[in-house]
PDB file of C-alpha atoms in Angstrom:
ATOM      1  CA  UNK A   1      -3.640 -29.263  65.525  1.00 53.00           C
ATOM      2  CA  UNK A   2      -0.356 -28.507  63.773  1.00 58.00           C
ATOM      3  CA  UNK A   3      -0.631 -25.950  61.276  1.00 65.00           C
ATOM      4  CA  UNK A   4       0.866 -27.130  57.832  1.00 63.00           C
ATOM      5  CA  UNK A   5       3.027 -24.591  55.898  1.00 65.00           C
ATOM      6  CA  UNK A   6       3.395 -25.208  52.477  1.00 70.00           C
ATOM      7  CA  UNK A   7       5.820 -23.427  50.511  1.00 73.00           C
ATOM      8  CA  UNK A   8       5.239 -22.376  46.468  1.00 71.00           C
ATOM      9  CA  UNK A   9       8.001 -22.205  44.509  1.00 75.00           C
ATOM     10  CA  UNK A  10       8.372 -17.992  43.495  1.00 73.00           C
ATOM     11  CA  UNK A  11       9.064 -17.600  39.382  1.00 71.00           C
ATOM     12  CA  UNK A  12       9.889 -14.186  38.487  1.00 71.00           C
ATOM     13  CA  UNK A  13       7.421 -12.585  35.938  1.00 69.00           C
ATOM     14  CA  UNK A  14       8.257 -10.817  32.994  1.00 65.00           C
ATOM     15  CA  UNK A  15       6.732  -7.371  33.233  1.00 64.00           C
ATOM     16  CA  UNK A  16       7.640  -6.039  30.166  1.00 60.00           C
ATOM     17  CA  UNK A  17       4.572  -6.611  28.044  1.00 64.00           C
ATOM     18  CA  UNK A  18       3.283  -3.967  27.651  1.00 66.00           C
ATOM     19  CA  UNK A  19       6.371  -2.091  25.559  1.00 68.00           C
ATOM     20  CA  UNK A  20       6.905  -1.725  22.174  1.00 68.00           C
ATOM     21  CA  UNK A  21       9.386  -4.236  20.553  1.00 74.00           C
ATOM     22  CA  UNK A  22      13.163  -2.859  20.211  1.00 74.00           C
ATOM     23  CA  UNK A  23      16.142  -3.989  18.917  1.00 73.00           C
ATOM     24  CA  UNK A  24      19.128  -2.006  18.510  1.00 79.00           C
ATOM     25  CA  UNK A  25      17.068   1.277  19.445  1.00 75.00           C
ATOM     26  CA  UNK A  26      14.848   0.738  16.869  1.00 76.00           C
ATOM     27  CA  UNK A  27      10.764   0.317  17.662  1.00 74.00           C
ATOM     28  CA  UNK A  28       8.111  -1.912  16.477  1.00 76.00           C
ATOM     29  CA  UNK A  29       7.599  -1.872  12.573  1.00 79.00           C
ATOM     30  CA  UNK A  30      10.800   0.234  11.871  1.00 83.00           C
ATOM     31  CA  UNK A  31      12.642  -3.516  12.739  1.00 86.00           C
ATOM     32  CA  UNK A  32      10.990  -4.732   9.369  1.00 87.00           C
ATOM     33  CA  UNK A  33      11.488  -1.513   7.682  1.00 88.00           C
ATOM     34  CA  UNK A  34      15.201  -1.502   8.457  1.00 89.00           C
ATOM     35  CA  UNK A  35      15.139  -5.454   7.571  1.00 91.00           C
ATOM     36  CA  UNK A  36      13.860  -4.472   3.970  1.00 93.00           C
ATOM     37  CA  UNK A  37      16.350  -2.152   3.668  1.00 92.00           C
ATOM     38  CA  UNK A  38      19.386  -4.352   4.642  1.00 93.00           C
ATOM     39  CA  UNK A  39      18.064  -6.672   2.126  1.00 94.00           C
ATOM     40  CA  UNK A  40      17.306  -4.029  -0.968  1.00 93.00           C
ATOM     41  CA  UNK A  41      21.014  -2.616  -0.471  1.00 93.00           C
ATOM     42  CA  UNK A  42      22.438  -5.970  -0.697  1.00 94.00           C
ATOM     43  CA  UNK A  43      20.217  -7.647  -3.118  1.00 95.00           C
ATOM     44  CA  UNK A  44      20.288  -4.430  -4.815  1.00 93.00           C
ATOM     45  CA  UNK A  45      24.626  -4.811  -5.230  1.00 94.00           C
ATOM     46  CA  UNK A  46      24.614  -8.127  -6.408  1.00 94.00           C
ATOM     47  CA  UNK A  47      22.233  -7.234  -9.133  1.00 94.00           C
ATOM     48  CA  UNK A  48      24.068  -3.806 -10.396  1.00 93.00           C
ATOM     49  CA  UNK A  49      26.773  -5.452  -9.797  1.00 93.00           C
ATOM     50  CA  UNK A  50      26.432  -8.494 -12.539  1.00 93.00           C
ATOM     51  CA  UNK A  51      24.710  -5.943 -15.048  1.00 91.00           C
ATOM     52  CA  UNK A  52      27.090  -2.356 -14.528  1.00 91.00           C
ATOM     53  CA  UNK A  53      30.326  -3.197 -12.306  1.00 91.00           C
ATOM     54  CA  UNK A  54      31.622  -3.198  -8.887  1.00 93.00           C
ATOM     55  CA  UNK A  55      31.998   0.975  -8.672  1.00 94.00           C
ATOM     56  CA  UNK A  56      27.800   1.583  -9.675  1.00 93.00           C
ATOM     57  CA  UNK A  57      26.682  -1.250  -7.498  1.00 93.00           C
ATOM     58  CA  UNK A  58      28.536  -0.130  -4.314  1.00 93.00           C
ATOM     59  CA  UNK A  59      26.922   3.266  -4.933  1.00 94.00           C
ATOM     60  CA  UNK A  60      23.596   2.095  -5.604  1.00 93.00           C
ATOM     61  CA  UNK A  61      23.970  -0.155  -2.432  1.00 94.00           C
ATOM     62  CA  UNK A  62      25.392   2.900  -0.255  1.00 95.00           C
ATOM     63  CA  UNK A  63      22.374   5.309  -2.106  1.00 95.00           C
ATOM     64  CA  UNK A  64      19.600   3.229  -1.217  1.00 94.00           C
ATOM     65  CA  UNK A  65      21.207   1.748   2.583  1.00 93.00           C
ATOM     66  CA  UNK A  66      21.896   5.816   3.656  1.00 94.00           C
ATOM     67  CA  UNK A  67      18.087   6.698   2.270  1.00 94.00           C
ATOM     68  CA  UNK A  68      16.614   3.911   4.210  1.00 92.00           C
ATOM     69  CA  UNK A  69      18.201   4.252   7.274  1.00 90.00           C
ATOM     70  CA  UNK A  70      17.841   8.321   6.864  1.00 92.00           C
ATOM     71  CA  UNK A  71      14.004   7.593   5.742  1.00 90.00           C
ATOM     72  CA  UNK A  72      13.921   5.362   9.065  1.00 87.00           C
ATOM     73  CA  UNK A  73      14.910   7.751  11.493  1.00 86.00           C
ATOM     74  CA  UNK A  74      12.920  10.696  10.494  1.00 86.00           C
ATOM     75  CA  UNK A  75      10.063   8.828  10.424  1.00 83.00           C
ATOM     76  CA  UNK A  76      10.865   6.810  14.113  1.00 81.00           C
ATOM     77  CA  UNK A  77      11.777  10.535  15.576  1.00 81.00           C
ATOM     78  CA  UNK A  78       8.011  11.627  15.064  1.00 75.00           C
ATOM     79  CA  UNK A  79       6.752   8.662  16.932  1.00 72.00           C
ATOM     80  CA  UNK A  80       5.873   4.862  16.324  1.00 59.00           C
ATOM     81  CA  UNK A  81       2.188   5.304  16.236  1.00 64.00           C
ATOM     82  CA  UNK A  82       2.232   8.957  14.359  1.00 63.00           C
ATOM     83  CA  UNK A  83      -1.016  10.024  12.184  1.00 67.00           C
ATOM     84  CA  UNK A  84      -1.590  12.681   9.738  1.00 72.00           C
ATOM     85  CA  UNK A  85      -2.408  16.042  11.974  1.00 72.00           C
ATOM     86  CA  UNK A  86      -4.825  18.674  10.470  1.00 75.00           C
ATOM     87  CA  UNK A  87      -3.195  21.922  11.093  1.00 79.00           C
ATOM     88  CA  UNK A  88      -5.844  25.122  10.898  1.00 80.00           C
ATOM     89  CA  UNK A  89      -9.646  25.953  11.464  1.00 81.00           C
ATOM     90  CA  UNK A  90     -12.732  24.010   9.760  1.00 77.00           C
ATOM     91  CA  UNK A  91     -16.093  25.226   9.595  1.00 75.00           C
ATOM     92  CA  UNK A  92     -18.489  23.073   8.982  1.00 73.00           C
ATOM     93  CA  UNK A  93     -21.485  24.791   7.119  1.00 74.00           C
ATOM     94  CA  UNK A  94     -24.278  22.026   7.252  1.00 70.00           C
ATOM     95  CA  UNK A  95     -23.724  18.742   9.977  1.00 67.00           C
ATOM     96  CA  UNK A  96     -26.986  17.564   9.413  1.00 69.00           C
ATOM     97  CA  UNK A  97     -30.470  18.682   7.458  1.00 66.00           C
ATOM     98  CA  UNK A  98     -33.436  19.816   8.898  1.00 60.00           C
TER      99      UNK A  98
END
C-alpha cells in the first residue's frame, strides 16, 4: 500500500484577541471618549463662532479639546478597567441576627 500524504493549506491565526482595543495609544472606551471630544471642540467652534466671533470660539474649542484630552489621560493612567477603592478599616457591628 502507498501511503497518501495530503497536504493542508497553513493560514496564520490572529492571536491578538484577547487585548484591549488601541488606537493611537489610546485603550478601549477612551477611543469614544476622545471621539466625543474631537467632536464637542469642533462642533463647539462652529457654534461660538456664529453667535460670539472667531477669537471666543477658538478658545472655547482649545478650552474644552485641552480638558478632554487632559481629562482622558488621567483617567487612562489609572487603568482601563479602574473602580472606586475603599481606603481605611470597616467594622461591621451586626452581619446577621440571631
Amino acid at each position: 500500500m502507498a501511503q497518501e500524504t495530503k497536504s493542508y493549506t497553513d493560514y496564520p491565526m490572529f492571536k491578538g484577541l484577547q487585548r484591549p482595543l488601541e488606537f493611537m495609544g489610546l485603550q478601549g472606551r477612551y477611543i469614544t471618549w476622545a471621539a466625543i471630544t474631537a467632536a464637542v471642540g469642533i462642533l463647539g467652534f462652529m457654534l461660538v463662532y456664529v453667535f460670539a466671533g472667531f477669537i471666543i470660539g477658538l478658545a472655547f474649542a482649545v478650552i474644552s479639546i485641552s480638558s478632554g484630552v487632559g481629562l482622558i489621560l488621567v483617567k487612562q493612567r489609572r487603568g482601563l478597567h479602574s473602580k472606586k477603592a475603599d481606603k481605611g478599616i470597616f467594622i461591621y457591628a451586626t452581619l446577621t441576627k440571631l
